[in-house]
Tab-separated table of C-alpha atoms in Angstrom:
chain	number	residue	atom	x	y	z
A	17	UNK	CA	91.406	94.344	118.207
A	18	UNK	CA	93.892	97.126	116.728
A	19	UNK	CA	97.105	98.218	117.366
A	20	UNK	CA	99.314	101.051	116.239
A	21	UNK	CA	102.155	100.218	114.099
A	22	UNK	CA	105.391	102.642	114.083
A	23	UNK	CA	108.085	101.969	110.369
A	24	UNK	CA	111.596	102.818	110.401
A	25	UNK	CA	112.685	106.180	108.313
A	26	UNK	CA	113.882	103.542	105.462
A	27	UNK	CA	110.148	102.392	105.323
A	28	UNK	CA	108.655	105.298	105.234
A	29	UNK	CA	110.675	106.512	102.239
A	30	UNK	CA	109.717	103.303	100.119
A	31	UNK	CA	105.939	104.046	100.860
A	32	UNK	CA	106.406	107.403	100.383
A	33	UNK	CA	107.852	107.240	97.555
A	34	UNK	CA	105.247	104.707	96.152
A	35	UNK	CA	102.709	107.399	97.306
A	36	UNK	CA	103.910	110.212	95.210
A	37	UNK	CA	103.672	108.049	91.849
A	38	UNK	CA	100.040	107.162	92.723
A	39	UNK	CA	99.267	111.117	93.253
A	40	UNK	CA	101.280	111.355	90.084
A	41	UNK	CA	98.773	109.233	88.636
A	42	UNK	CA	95.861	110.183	90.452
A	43	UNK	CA	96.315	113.768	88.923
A	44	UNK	CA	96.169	112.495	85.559
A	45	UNK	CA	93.677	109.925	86.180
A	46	UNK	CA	95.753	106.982	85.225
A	47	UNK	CA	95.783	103.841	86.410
A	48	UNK	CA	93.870	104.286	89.523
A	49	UNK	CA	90.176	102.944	89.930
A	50	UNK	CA	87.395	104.988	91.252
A	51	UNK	CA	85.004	103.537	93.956
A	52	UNK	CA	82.153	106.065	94.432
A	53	UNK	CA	79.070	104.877	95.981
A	54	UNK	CA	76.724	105.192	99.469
A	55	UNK	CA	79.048	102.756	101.049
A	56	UNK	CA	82.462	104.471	100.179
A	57	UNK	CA	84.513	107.447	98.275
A	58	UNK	CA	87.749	107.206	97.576
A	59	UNK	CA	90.713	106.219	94.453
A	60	UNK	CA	92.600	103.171	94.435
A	61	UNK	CA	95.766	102.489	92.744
A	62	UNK	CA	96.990	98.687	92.739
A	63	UNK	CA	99.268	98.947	89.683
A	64	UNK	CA	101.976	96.530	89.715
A	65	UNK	CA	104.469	98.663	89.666
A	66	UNK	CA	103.717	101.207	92.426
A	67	UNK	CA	103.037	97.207	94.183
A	68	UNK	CA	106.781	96.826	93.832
A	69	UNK	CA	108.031	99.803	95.241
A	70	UNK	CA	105.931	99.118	98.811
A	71	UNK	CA	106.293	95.245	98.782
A	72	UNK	CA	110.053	95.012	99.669
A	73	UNK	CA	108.257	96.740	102.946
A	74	UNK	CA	105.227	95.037	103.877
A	75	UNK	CA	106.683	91.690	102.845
A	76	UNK	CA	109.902	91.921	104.276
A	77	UNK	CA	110.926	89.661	107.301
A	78	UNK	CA	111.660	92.731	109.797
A	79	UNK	CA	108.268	94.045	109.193
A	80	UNK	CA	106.463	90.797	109.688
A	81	UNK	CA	108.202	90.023	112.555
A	82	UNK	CA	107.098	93.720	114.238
A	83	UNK	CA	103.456	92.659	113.757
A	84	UNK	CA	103.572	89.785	115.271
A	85	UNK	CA	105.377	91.309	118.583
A	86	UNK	CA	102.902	94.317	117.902
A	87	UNK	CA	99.623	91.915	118.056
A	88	UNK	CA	101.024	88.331	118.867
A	89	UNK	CA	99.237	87.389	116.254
A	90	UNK	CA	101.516	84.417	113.543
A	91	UNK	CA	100.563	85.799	109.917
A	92	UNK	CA	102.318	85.587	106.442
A	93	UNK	CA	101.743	88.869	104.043
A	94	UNK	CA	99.601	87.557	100.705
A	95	UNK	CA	102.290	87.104	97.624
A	96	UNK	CA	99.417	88.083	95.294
A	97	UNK	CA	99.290	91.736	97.012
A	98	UNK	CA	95.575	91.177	96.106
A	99	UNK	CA	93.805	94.517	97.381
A	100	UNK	CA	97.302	96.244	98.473
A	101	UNK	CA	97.747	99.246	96.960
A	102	UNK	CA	97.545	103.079	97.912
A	103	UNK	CA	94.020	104.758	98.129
A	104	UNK	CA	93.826	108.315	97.871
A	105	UNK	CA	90.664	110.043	98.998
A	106	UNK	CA	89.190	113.403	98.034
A	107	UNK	CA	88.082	116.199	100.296
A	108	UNK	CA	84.551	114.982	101.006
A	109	UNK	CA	85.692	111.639	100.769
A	110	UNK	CA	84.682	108.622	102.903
A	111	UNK	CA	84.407	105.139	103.932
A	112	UNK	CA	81.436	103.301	105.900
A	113	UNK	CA	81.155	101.384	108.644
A	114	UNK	CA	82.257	97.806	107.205
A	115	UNK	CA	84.090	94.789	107.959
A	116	UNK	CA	87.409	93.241	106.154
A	117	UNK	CA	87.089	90.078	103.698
A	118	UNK	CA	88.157	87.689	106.209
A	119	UNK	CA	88.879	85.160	103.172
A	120	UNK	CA	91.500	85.640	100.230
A	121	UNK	CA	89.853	84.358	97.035
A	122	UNK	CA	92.279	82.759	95.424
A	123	UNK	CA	94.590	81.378	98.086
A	124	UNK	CA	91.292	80.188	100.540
A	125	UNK	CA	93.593	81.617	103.461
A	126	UNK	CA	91.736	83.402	106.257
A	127	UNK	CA	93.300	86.958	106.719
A	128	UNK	CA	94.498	87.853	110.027
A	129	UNK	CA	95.217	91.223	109.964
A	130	UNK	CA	94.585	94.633	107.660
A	131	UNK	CA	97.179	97.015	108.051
A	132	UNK	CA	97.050	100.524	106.983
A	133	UNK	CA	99.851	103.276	107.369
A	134	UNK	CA	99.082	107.263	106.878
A	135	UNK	CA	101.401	108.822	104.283
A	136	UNK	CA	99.784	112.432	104.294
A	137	UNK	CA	99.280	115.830	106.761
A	138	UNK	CA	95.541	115.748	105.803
A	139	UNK	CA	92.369	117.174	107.570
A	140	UNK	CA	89.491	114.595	108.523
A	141	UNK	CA	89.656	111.466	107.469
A	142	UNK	CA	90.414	109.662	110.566
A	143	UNK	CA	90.173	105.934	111.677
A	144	UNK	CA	86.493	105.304	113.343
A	145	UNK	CA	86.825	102.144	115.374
A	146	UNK	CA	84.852	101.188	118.788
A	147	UNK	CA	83.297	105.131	119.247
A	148	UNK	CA	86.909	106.584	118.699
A	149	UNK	CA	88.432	108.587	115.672
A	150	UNK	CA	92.239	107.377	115.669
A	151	UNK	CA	94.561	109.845	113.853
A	152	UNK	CA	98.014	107.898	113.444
A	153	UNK	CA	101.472	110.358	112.617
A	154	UNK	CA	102.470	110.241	108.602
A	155	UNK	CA	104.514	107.259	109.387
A	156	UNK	CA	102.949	105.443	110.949
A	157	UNK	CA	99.697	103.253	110.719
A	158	UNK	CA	97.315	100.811	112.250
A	159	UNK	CA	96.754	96.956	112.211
A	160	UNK	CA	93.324	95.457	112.887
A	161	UNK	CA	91.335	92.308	112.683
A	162	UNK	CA	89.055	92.274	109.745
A	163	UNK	CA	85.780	91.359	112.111
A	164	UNK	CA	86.180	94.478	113.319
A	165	UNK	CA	83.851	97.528	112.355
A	166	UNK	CA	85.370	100.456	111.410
A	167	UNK	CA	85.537	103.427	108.489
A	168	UNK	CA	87.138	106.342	107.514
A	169	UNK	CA	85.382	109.693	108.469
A	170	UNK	CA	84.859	112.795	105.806
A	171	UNK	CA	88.183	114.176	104.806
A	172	UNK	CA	88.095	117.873	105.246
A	173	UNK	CA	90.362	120.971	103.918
A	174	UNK	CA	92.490	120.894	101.208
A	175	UNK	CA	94.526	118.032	100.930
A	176	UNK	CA	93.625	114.481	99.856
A	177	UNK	CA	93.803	111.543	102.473
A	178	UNK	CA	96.984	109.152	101.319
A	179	UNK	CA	97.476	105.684	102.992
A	180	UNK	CA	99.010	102.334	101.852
A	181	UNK	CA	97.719	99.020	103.141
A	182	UNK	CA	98.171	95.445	102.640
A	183	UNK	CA	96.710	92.380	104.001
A	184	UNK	CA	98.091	89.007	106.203
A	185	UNK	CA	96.716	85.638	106.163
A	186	UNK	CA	97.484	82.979	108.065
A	187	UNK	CA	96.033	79.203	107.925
A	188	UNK	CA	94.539	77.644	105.656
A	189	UNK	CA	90.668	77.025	105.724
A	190	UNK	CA	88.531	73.980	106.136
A	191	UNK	CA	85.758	73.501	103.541
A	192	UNK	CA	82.914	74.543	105.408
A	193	UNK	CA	83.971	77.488	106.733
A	194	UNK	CA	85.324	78.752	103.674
A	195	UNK	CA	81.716	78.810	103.061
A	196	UNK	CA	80.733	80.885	105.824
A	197	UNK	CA	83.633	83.682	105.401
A	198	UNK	CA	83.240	86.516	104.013
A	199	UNK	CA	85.302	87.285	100.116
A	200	UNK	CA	84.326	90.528	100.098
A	201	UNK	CA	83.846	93.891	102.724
A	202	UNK	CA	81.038	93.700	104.523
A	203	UNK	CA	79.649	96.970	104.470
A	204	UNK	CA	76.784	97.701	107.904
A	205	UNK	CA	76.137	101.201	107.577
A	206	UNK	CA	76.013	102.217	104.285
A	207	UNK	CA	75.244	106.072	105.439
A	208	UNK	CA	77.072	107.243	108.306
A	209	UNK	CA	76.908	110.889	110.005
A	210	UNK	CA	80.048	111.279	111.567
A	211	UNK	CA	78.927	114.912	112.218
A	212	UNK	CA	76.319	113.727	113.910
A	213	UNK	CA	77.973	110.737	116.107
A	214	UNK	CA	80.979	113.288	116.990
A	215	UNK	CA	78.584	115.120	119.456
A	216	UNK	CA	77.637	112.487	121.195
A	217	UNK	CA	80.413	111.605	122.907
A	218	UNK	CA	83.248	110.006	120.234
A	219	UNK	CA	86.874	110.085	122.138
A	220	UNK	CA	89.637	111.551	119.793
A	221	UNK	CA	93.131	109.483	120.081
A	222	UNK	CA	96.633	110.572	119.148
A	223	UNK	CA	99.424	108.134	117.711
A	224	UNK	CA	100.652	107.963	121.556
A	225	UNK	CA	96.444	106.559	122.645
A	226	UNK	CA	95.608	109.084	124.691
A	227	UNK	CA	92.601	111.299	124.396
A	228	UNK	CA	92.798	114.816	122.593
């Protein structure tokens, strides 16, 4: 399941802002952690105080209360911010085919939703999910359940790829199923050709849902 989720002007701002410190950062190498492997290229940057400048949106009651219209799904965002953060990927950048962490390590609450918003005019790097390459608006973002499968195609051109996310939970777990969630991303193609899979048929969709 996924939906598209739309921010107020206000919102965007904060995450905007948060944005431009990580590519601050990014451009000196500070701070930000480097995931490069088969499965996945890209930066991350979860420094506490680029955390701060974002959290007043994610974890704010107005925002919250949007998702659950959105999806109709009841969900709290995580007070750790564990795994929120801004990722930043490179021109030739990339994410596999994987599925969410469905369990928060510390807390032992099962995560309900992943949401990630777009902050940049970038080329590539769109959403894969269910045969479809999703390109949201800067603005504006998508929330999804983390059984899903889904990735991040190449980013092309010139420009890096800039989103935010963060991460909802809802109840609590019994002990044997925390035992059968997953703590980690489950990663199930660990080398994808989206070249490849775009000729044979993948549907492009706009922030409105319709077909390009």
């Amino acid at each position: 399941m996924l939906w598209e989720i739309h921010l107020t002007r206000n919102e965007i701002d904060r995450l905007r802002l948060a944005a431009e410190h990580a590519i601050i950062r990014w451009k000196r190498s500070d701070t930000l952690y480097r995931y490069e492997n088969c499965c996945e290229r890209k930066w991350k940057c979860e420094d506490g105080k680029i955390q701060q400048l974002f959290a007043p949106v994610f974890c704010s009651g107005s925002f919250v209360k949007r998702l659950w219209e959105s999806t109709g799904i009841t969900c709290l965002p995580d007070p750790t911010l564990r795994g929120a953060g801004v990722d930043i990927m490179e021109p030739g950048d990339f994410l596999a085919l994987h599925r969410d962490a469905q369990i928060h390590p510390e807390l032992k609450l099962q995560r309900a939703l992943s949401v990630v918003i777009n902050l940049s005019d970038h080329e590539g790097g769109e959403f894969w999910w269910d045969n479809r390459l999703y390109r949201p608006q800067i603005g504006s973002g998508l929330a999804f359940v983390p059984e899903i499968e889904h990735g991040v195609s190449k980013v092309e051109g010139d420009r890096p790829r800039v989103t935010a996310s963060c991460f909802y939970y809802s109840t609590p777990l019994q002990k044997h199923v925390i035992t059968e969630g997953r703590t980690a991303a489950e990663f199930v193609n660990a080398e994808p050709d989206f070249t490849r899979t775009r000729s044979k048929g993948i549907q492009y969709v706009n922030s409105e849902g319709t077909g390009s």
